[in-house]
Amino acid sequence: MIITIVIEQYGVTTNGISMTAKQLAKVLLKHGHEVRILCGKGTGSPEKIYQTGVNKTPVLYQICQSQGMLLARRNQKVIAEACYGADVVHMLMPSSLCKAAKVYCDANGIPTTAAFHLQPENITSTMHEGKIKYVNDKVYARFRRFYDQFDEIHCPSQMIADQLKAHGYRSEIHVISNGVSSLFQHRTVARPQQYNGQFIILMVGRLSVEKRQDLIVEAVKESKYEKEIQIILAGQGPWKAHIELLAKPLTNPIVIRYMKQDELLKVINYADLYVHASDAEIEAISCMEAFTCGLVPVISDSPLTATKQFALNEHDLFKNGDSHSLRQQIDYWIEHPEEKKVLSQQYIKYAEQFSADSCVKQLEEMLINQASKSKVR
């Protein structure tokens, strides 16, 4: 089949949706499909890239840049080139580019599907309104006008699927994990000398309000093992300066920086504990990548995060937004290294079901099904 994927930016590792698209394209190519990428800006091969250019509207552009994102311009000529002759077009966001592509596809009888990867709370938290239900409901309603145009929607978790149903979405929903790349495996890695004797806590992802990296800093401050703990935050974002200020009193200076995949794989494999503190999360591939390598996670039990579904132990969860609860779990795992070692092996086994190849195969079936239904009509 010829499959066109529509996304704002492609081929960058600082954006979770972009990384998901890259992984999807990689497996689809492996399965023998021709893959086209319609985006504002992107790089890739052997997938074919069609670029419409970046929307640089003042203020909006700066806000998106601070979050490691960009928005695409509409370009009807490029949209036509990317979608013409496709068996199915798969859209990853309710963006201006995806809306324009949907109009073109409908006018030309091209089958379409969509994925729900952008949680409203990711937007409203930037405006410090992430916990206001009315505001989030308005965003869900706005998104629904786009998603109700599709017969089938991909959701990475049951949590977000339940949210769509609760907000009146009418399309058929397919719950399929985004999956974890085969590159993420447990391996023996030498720990840098400067970290010898320290208990390393890792969190990966964008530094922003809803991700709650502040809870990790506060929990470590309270810990009786504070002098032995090293926090590493792999990521970038607008909250970096705030987190650095909070972390100044720590004995071991906090490490915050963007890491390329090779370095990240090493850090995951020599870290001692993964903390996922986010208030809102559709799935959290970063956490899945960590426990796939055998790194035991401690996860927020927020009702708006699907990540809590991965907890295999009562000490792998902490009370949402509560640094005291997080501190208790961190201290527990410092004090129970043998139990953590056993649990690490359980996570490696548990993660086998989330391989990217297996998950994309399920999504592939959805795409083929939609393409075939359209041909029948």
One Martini backbone bead per residue (centre of mass of N, CA, C, O) as a GRO file, in nm:
protein
  377
    1MET     BB    1   0.101   0.033   0.012
    2ILE     BB    2   0.001   0.373   0.027
    3ILE     BB    3   0.125   0.582   0.296
    4THR     BB    4   0.008   0.874   0.458
    5ILE     BB    5   0.166   1.099   0.685
    6VAL     BB    6   0.039   1.347   0.915
    7ILE     BB    7   0.260   1.615   1.028
    8GLU     BB    8   0.430   1.880   1.147
    9GLN     BB    9   0.690   1.710   1.244
   10TYR     BB   10   0.996   1.536   1.125
   11GLY     BB   11   1.280   1.366   1.272
   12VAL     BB   12   1.259   1.441   1.570
   13THR     BB   13   1.367   1.394   1.931
   14THR     BB   14   1.186   1.635   2.093
   15ASN     BB   15   0.920   1.476   1.989
   16GLY     BB   16   0.686   1.239   2.047
   17ILE     BB   17   0.517   1.235   1.781
   18SER     BB   18   0.757   1.219   1.588
   19MET     BB   19   0.870   0.950   1.698
   20THR     BB   20   0.618   0.783   1.639
   21ALA     BB   21   0.618   0.829   1.332
   22LYS     BB   22   0.897   0.709   1.275
   23GLN     BB   23   0.832   0.424   1.378
   24LEU     BB   24   0.594   0.369   1.192
   25ALA     BB   25   0.747   0.400   0.924
   26LYS     BB   26   0.964   0.186   0.968
   27VAL     BB   27   0.768  -0.061   0.984
   28LEU     BB   28   0.613  -0.019   0.719
   29LEU     BB   29   0.862  -0.051   0.541
   30LYS     BB   30   0.932  -0.337   0.640
   31HIS     BB   31   0.632  -0.437   0.527
   32GLY     BB   32   0.632  -0.294   0.214
   33HIS     BB   33   0.562   0.000   0.220
   34GLU     BB   34   0.471   0.312   0.113
   35VAL     BB   35   0.608   0.619   0.253
   36ARG     BB   36   0.455   0.927   0.339
   37ILE     BB   37   0.545   1.269   0.437
   38LEU     BB   38   0.341   1.521   0.579
   39CYS     BB   39   0.497   1.844   0.643
   40GLY     BB   40   0.657   2.123   0.746
   41LYS     BB   41   0.909   1.956   0.873
   42GLY     BB   42   1.170   1.727   0.738
   43THR     BB   43   1.338   1.404   0.779
   44GLY     BB   44   1.420   1.128   0.546
   45SER     BB   45   1.492   0.764   0.498
   46PRO     BB   46   1.290   0.621   0.249
   47GLU     BB   47   1.098   0.819   0.304
   48LYS     BB   48   0.873   1.055   0.181
   49ILE     BB   49   0.911   1.410   0.169
   50TYR     BB   50   0.659   1.667   0.244
   51GLN     BB   51   0.690   2.023   0.243
   52THR     BB   52   0.516   2.330   0.360
   53GLY     BB   53   0.619   2.463   0.606
   54VAL     BB   54   0.642   2.722   0.848
   55ASN     BB   55   0.465   2.865   1.106
   56LYS     BB   56   0.550   3.226   1.189
   57THR     BB   57   0.365   3.332   1.390
   58PRO     BB   58   0.359   3.544   1.616
   59VAL     BB   59   0.408   3.386   1.936
   60LEU     BB   60   0.323   3.104   1.844
   61TYR     BB   61   0.609   3.024   1.755
   62GLN     BB   62   0.748   3.071   2.032
   63ILE     BB   63   0.581   2.871   2.196
   64CYS     BB   64   0.647   2.617   2.031
   65GLN     BB   65   0.954   2.629   2.061
   66SER     BB   66   0.958   2.600   2.378
   67GLN     BB   67   0.821   2.292   2.327
   68GLY     BB   68   0.952   2.155   2.065
   69MET     BB   69   0.776   2.291   1.833
   70LEU     BB   70   0.559   2.301   1.534
   71LEU     BB   71   0.389   2.464   1.266
   72ALA     BB   72   0.217   2.426   0.978
   73ARG     BB   73   0.161   2.496   0.665
   74ARG     BB   74  -0.036   2.562   0.399
   75ASN     BB   75  -0.015   2.345   0.090
   76GLN     BB   76  -0.186   2.234  -0.171
   77LYS     BB   77   0.030   2.116  -0.356
   78VAL     BB   78   0.170   1.931  -0.144
   79ILE     BB   79  -0.080   1.778  -0.053
   80ALA     BB   80  -0.139   1.650  -0.328
   81GLU     BB   81   0.133   1.501  -0.366
   82ALA     BB   82   0.108   1.323  -0.096
   83CYS     BB   83  -0.202   1.200  -0.151
   84TYR     BB   84  -0.184   1.109  -0.427
   85GLY     BB   85  -0.257   0.761  -0.454
   86ALA     BB   86  -0.338   0.683  -0.185
   87ASP     BB   87  -0.481   0.441   0.024
   88VAL     BB   88  -0.394   0.606   0.290
   89VAL     BB   89  -0.457   0.862   0.544
   90HIS     BB   90  -0.263   0.958   0.835
   91MET     BB   91  -0.359   1.147   1.127
   92LEU     BB   92  -0.201   1.303   1.429
   93MET     BB   93  -0.362   1.589   1.419
   94PRO     BB   94  -0.572   1.888   1.485
   95SER     BB   95  -0.456   2.049   1.240
   96SER     BB   96  -0.429   2.250   0.975
   97LEU     BB   97  -0.298   2.038   0.790
   98CYS     BB   98  -0.498   1.804   0.845
   99LYS     BB   99  -0.752   1.953   0.755
  100ALA     BB  100  -0.660   1.999   0.462
  101ALA     BB  101  -0.614   1.698   0.396
  102LYS     BB  102  -0.905   1.608   0.448
  103VAL     BB  103  -1.040   1.772   0.228
  104TYR     BB  104  -0.886   1.649  -0.007
  105CYS     BB  105  -0.958   1.349   0.039
  106ASP     BB  106  -1.267   1.376   0.022
  107ALA     BB  107  -1.270   1.504  -0.270
  108ASN     BB  108  -1.086   1.227  -0.376
  109GLY     BB  109  -1.148   0.945  -0.226
  110ILE     BB  110  -0.956   0.925   0.029
  111PRO     BB  111  -0.864   0.746   0.276
  112THR     BB  112  -0.909   0.788   0.641
  113THR     BB  113  -0.720   0.849   0.943
  114ALA     BB  114  -0.669   0.871   1.307
  115ALA     BB  115  -0.491   1.027   1.584
  116PHE     BB  116  -0.457   1.048   1.952
  117HIS     BB  117  -0.181   1.257   2.086
  118LEU     BB  118  -0.328   1.529   2.195
  119GLN     BB  119  -0.359   1.653   2.498
  120PRO     BB  120  -0.525   1.912   2.629
  121GLU     BB  121  -0.334   1.949   2.883
  122ASN     BB  122  -0.081   2.028   2.711
  123ILE     BB  123  -0.206   2.311   2.650
  124THR     BB  124  -0.332   2.428   2.921
  125SER     BB  125  -0.070   2.417   3.094
  126THR     BB  126   0.077   2.649   2.946
  127MET     BB  127  -0.171   2.843   3.072
  128HIS     BB  128  -0.240   2.741   3.366
  129GLU     BB  129  -0.525   2.533   3.296
  130GLY     BB  130  -0.504   2.209   3.339
  131LYS     BB  131  -0.728   2.191   3.602
  132ILE     BB  132  -0.963   2.299   3.418
  133LYS     BB  133  -1.232   2.143   3.306
  134TYR     BB  134  -1.374   2.343   3.118
  135VAL     BB  135  -1.130   2.396   2.934
  136ASN     BB  136  -1.079   2.102   2.844
  137ASP     BB  137  -1.363   2.054   2.726
  138LYS     BB  138  -1.334   2.264   2.497
  139VAL     BB  139  -1.103   2.116   2.353
  140TYR     BB  140  -1.246   1.851   2.301
  141ALA     BB  141  -1.472   1.983   2.129
  142ARG     BB  142  -1.287   2.095   1.910
  143PHE     BB  143  -1.161   1.825   1.826
  144ARG     BB  144  -1.426   1.670   1.749
  145ARG     BB  145  -1.478   1.814   1.475
  146PHE     BB  146  -1.248   1.645   1.349
  147TYR     BB  147  -1.283   1.335   1.445
  148ASP     BB  148  -1.588   1.293   1.338
  149GLN     BB  149  -1.480   1.247   1.028
  150PHE     BB  150  -1.401   0.963   1.133
  151ASP     BB  151  -1.425   0.619   1.158
  152GLU     BB  152  -1.114   0.596   1.268
  153ILE     BB  153  -0.931   0.568   1.585
  154HIS     BB  154  -0.624   0.614   1.741
  155CYS     BB  155  -0.529   0.485   2.067
  156PRO     BB  156  -0.268   0.435   2.306
  157SER     BB  157  -0.509   0.425   2.529
  158GLN     BB  158  -0.772   0.367   2.744
  159MET     BB  159  -0.785   0.639   2.881
  160ILE     BB  160  -0.828   0.814   2.620
  161ALA     BB  161  -1.071   0.659   2.516
  162ASP     BB  162  -1.255   0.730   2.758
  163GLN     BB  163  -1.244   1.036   2.711
  164LEU     BB  164  -1.379   1.038   2.433
  165LYS     BB  165  -1.644   0.906   2.520
  166ALA     BB  166  -1.713   1.121   2.744
  167HIS     BB  167  -1.698   1.353   2.493
  168GLY     BB  168  -1.868   1.224   2.234
  169TYR     BB  169  -1.724   1.037   2.054
  170ARG     BB  170  -1.812   0.842   1.744
  171SER     BB  171  -1.588   0.680   1.671
  172GLU     BB  172  -1.388   0.427   1.611
  173ILE     BB  173  -1.184   0.267   1.860
  174HIS     BB  174  -0.825   0.205   1.879
  175VAL     BB  175  -0.631   0.023   2.108
  176ILE     BB  176  -0.283   0.116   2.066
  177SER     BB  177   0.025   0.093   2.107
  178ASN     BB  178   0.320   0.247   2.004
  179GLY     BB  179   0.568   0.136   2.119
  180VAL     BB  180   0.900  -0.021   2.121
  181SER     BB  181   1.204  -0.010   2.039
  182SER     BB  182   1.460  -0.247   1.982
  183LEU     BB  183   1.693  -0.067   2.106
  184PHE     BB  184   1.549  -0.127   2.378
  185GLN     BB  185   1.779  -0.273   2.608
  186HIS     BB  186   1.932  -0.471   2.814
  187ARG     BB  187   2.251  -0.356   2.953
  188THR     BB  188   2.586  -0.331   3.012
  189VAL     BB  189   2.695  -0.036   3.191
  190ALA     BB  190   2.916   0.202   3.251
  191ARG     BB  191   2.964   0.411   3.508
  192PRO     BB  192   3.033   0.709   3.579
  193GLN     BB  193   3.247   0.818   3.819
  194GLN     BB  194   3.071   1.063   3.932
  195TYR     BB  195   2.836   0.828   4.021
  196ASN     BB  196   2.967   0.689   4.235
  197GLY     BB  197   2.751   0.600   4.504
  198GLN     BB  198   2.489   0.669   4.352
  199PHE     BB  199   2.141   0.746   4.321
  200ILE     BB  200   1.969   0.722   4.017
  201ILE     BB  201   1.738   0.956   3.885
  202LEU     BB  202   1.501   0.928   3.614
  203MET     BB  203   1.382   1.162   3.355
  204VAL     BB  204   1.185   1.178   3.052
  205GLY     BB  205   1.134   1.495   2.891
  206ARG     BB  206   0.951   1.756   2.888
  207LEU     BB  207   0.979   2.082   3.030
  208SER     BB  208   0.678   2.108   3.214
  209VAL     BB  209   0.419   2.151   3.417
  210GLU     BB  210   0.268   1.860   3.370
  211LYS     BB  211   0.537   1.683   3.437
  212ARG     BB  212   0.653   1.735   3.736
  213GLN     BB  213   0.968   1.769   3.819
  214ASP     BB  214   0.936   1.910   4.099
  215LEU     BB  215   0.870   1.653   4.269
  216ILE     BB  216   1.148   1.527   4.262
  217VAL     BB  217   1.301   1.749   4.407
  218GLU     BB  218   1.129   1.754   4.669
  219ALA     BB  219   1.168   1.454   4.746
  220VAL     BB  220   1.477   1.464   4.774
  221LYS     BB  221   1.493   1.680   4.993
  222GLU     BB  222   1.333   1.483   5.205
  223SER     BB  223   1.537   1.275   5.198
  224LYS     BB  224   1.762   1.077   5.386
  225TYR     BB  225   1.929   1.032   5.089
  226GLU     BB  226   2.011   1.300   4.945
  227LYS     BB  227   2.335   1.274   4.927
  228GLU     BB  228   2.296   1.004   4.723
  229ILE     BB  229   2.135   1.169   4.508
  230GLN     BB  230   2.077   1.165   4.147
  231ILE     BB  231   1.951   1.387   3.909
  232ILE     BB  232   1.806   1.309   3.580
  233LEU     BB  233   1.715   1.521   3.301
  234ALA     BB  234   1.585   1.426   2.983
  235GLY     BB  235   1.564   1.745   2.837
  236GLN     BB  236   1.336   2.009   2.727
  237GLY     BB  237   1.219   2.345   2.823
  238PRO     BB  238   1.046   2.609   2.992
  239TRP     BB  239   1.117   2.471   3.297
  240LYS     BB  240   1.424   2.471   3.352
  241ALA     BB  241   1.482   2.721   3.534
  242HIS     BB  242   1.290   2.636   3.763
  243ILE     BB  243   1.427   2.366   3.835
  244GLU     BB  244   1.710   2.478   3.894
  245LEU     BB  245   1.618   2.651   4.133
  246LEU     BB  246   1.498   2.424   4.310
  247ALA     BB  247   1.788   2.250   4.301
  248LYS     BB  248   2.013   2.413   4.453
  249PRO     BB  249   2.013   2.261   4.749
  250LEU     BB  250   2.143   2.025   4.640
  251THR     BB  251   2.415   1.832   4.670
  252ASN     BB  252   2.356   1.722   4.380
  253PRO     BB  253   2.367   1.838   4.089
  254ILE     BB  254   2.160   1.882   3.853
  255VAL     BB  255   2.069   1.709   3.545
  256ILE     BB  256   2.013   1.902   3.236
  257ARG     BB  257   1.945   1.742   2.915
  258TYR     BB  258   1.977   1.670   2.602
  259MET     BB  259   1.946   1.338   2.445
  260LYS     BB  260   2.064   1.111   2.264
  261GLN     BB  261   1.996   0.788   2.215
  262ASP     BB  262   2.270   0.664   2.298
  263GLU     BB  263   2.288   0.806   2.573
  264LEU     BB  264   2.014   0.722   2.688
  265LEU     BB  265   2.066   0.416   2.694
  266LYS     BB  266   2.290   0.435   2.905
  267VAL     BB  267   2.139   0.577   3.135
  268ILE     BB  268   1.915   0.369   3.175
  269ASN     BB  269   2.135   0.129   3.238
  270TYR     BB  270   2.262   0.303   3.507
  271ALA     BB  271   2.021   0.348   3.649
  272ASP     BB  272   1.791   0.302   3.942
  273LEU     BB  273   1.542   0.509   3.866
  274TYR     BB  274   1.211   0.575   3.754
  275VAL     BB  275   1.031   0.886   3.703
  276HIS     BB  276   0.669   0.954   3.666
  277ALA     BB  277   0.510   1.276   3.735
  278SER     BB  278   0.277   1.320   3.558
  279ASP     BB  279  -0.053   1.447   3.511
  280ALA     BB  280  -0.031   1.411   3.183
  281GLU     BB  281  -0.086   1.101   2.982
  282ILE     BB  282  -0.132   0.887   2.719
  283GLU     BB  283   0.153   0.696   2.778
  284ALA     BB  284   0.477   0.700   2.776
  285ILE     BB  285   0.747   0.597   2.619
  286SER     BB  286   0.979   0.661   2.816
  287CYS     BB  287   0.887   0.458   3.033
  288MET     BB  288   0.888   0.206   2.852
  289GLU     BB  289   1.188   0.217   2.779
  290ALA     BB  290   1.289   0.181   3.067
  291PHE     BB  291   1.146  -0.099   3.144
  292THR     BB  292   1.262  -0.256   2.903
  293CYS     BB  293   1.560  -0.225   3.048
  294GLY     BB  294   1.481  -0.262   3.376
  295LEU     BB  295   1.365   0.006   3.486
  296VAL     BB  296   1.224   0.105   3.762
  297PRO     BB  297   0.913   0.251   3.830
  298VAL     BB  298   0.764   0.573   3.929
  299ILE     BB  299   0.410   0.658   3.936
  300SER     BB  300   0.160   0.846   3.874
  301ASP     BB  301  -0.204   0.835   3.972
  302SER     BB  302  -0.331   0.994   3.767
  303PRO     BB  303  -0.633   1.015   3.586
  304LEU     BB  304  -0.455   1.155   3.324
  305THR     BB  305  -0.274   0.885   3.327
  306ALA     BB  306  -0.168   0.587   3.164
  307THR     BB  307   0.103   0.493   3.305
  308LYS     BB  308  -0.015   0.340   3.562
  309GLN     BB  309  -0.066   0.059   3.411
  310PHE     BB  310   0.253  -0.038   3.455
  311ALA     BB  311   0.224  -0.119   3.739
  312LEU     BB  312   0.358  -0.407   3.944
  313ASN     BB  313   0.366  -0.227   4.212
  314GLU     BB  314   0.287  -0.043   4.491
  315HIS     BB  315   0.584   0.110   4.468
  316ASP     BB  316   0.512   0.233   4.160
  317LEU     BB  317   0.328   0.436   4.321
  318PHE     BB  318   0.199   0.774   4.346
  319LYS     BB  319   0.063   1.052   4.459
  320ASN     BB  320  -0.072   1.296   4.305
  321GLY     BB  321   0.127   1.578   4.371
  322ASP     BB  322   0.307   1.407   4.599
  323SER     BB  323   0.615   1.429   4.741
  324HIS     BB  324   0.589   1.242   4.989
  325SER     BB  325   0.504   0.987   4.836
  326LEU     BB  326   0.754   0.979   4.655
  327ARG     BB  327   0.967   0.961   4.878
  328GLN     BB  328   0.876   0.686   4.992
  329GLN     BB  329   0.943   0.523   4.729
  330ILE     BB  330   1.235   0.594   4.702
  331ASP     BB  331   1.327   0.487   4.979
  332TYR     BB  332   1.234   0.198   4.938
  333TRP     BB  333   1.428   0.131   4.692
  334ILE     BB  334   1.690   0.188   4.845
  335GLU     BB  335   1.617  -0.039   5.077
  336HIS     BB  336   1.533  -0.259   4.816
  337PRO     BB  337   1.742  -0.395   4.595
  338GLU     BB  338   1.651  -0.693   4.557
  339GLU     BB  339   1.358  -0.639   4.477
  340LYS     BB  340   1.432  -0.461   4.233
  341LYS     BB  341   1.584  -0.678   4.075
  342VAL     BB  342   1.343  -0.865   4.030
  343LEU     BB  343   1.152  -0.652   3.897
  344SER     BB  344   1.325  -0.593   3.651
  345GLN     BB  345   1.273  -0.872   3.515
  346GLN     BB  346   0.966  -0.839   3.494
  347TYR     BB  347   0.969  -0.594   3.302
  348ILE     BB  348   1.113  -0.723   3.063
  349LYS     BB  349   0.888  -0.931   3.015
  350TYR     BB  350   0.641  -0.736   3.000
  351ALA     BB  351   0.755  -0.563   2.742
  352GLU     BB  352   0.716  -0.761   2.497
  353GLN     BB  353   0.416  -0.655   2.414
  354PHE     BB  354   0.559  -0.352   2.319
  355SER     BB  355   0.649  -0.392   2.047
  356ALA     BB  356   0.658  -0.222   1.759
  357ASP     BB  357   0.586  -0.443   1.556
  358SER     BB  358   0.325  -0.539   1.696
  359CYS     BB  359   0.173  -0.264   1.712
  360VAL     BB  360   0.184  -0.182   1.408
  361LYS     BB  361   0.028  -0.423   1.303
  362GLN     BB  362  -0.243  -0.330   1.421
  363LEU     BB  363  -0.251  -0.056   1.272
  364GLU     BB  364  -0.231  -0.171   0.988
  365GLU     BB  365  -0.510  -0.309   0.993
  366MET     BB  366  -0.669  -0.045   1.008
  367LEU     BB  367  -0.569   0.075   0.739
  368ILE     BB  368  -0.658  -0.158   0.553
  369ASN     BB  369  -0.956  -0.153   0.628
  370GLN     BB  370  -1.017   0.136   0.531
  371ALA     BB  371  -0.928   0.099   0.238
  372SER     BB  372  -1.127  -0.136   0.168
  373LYS     BB  373  -1.396   0.007   0.232
  374SER     BB  374  -1.365   0.229   0.019
  375LYS     BB  375  -1.354   0.043  -0.231
  376VAL     BB  376  -1.637  -0.071  -0.197
  377ARG     BB  377  -1.778   0.218  -0.224
   0.00000   0.00000   0.00000
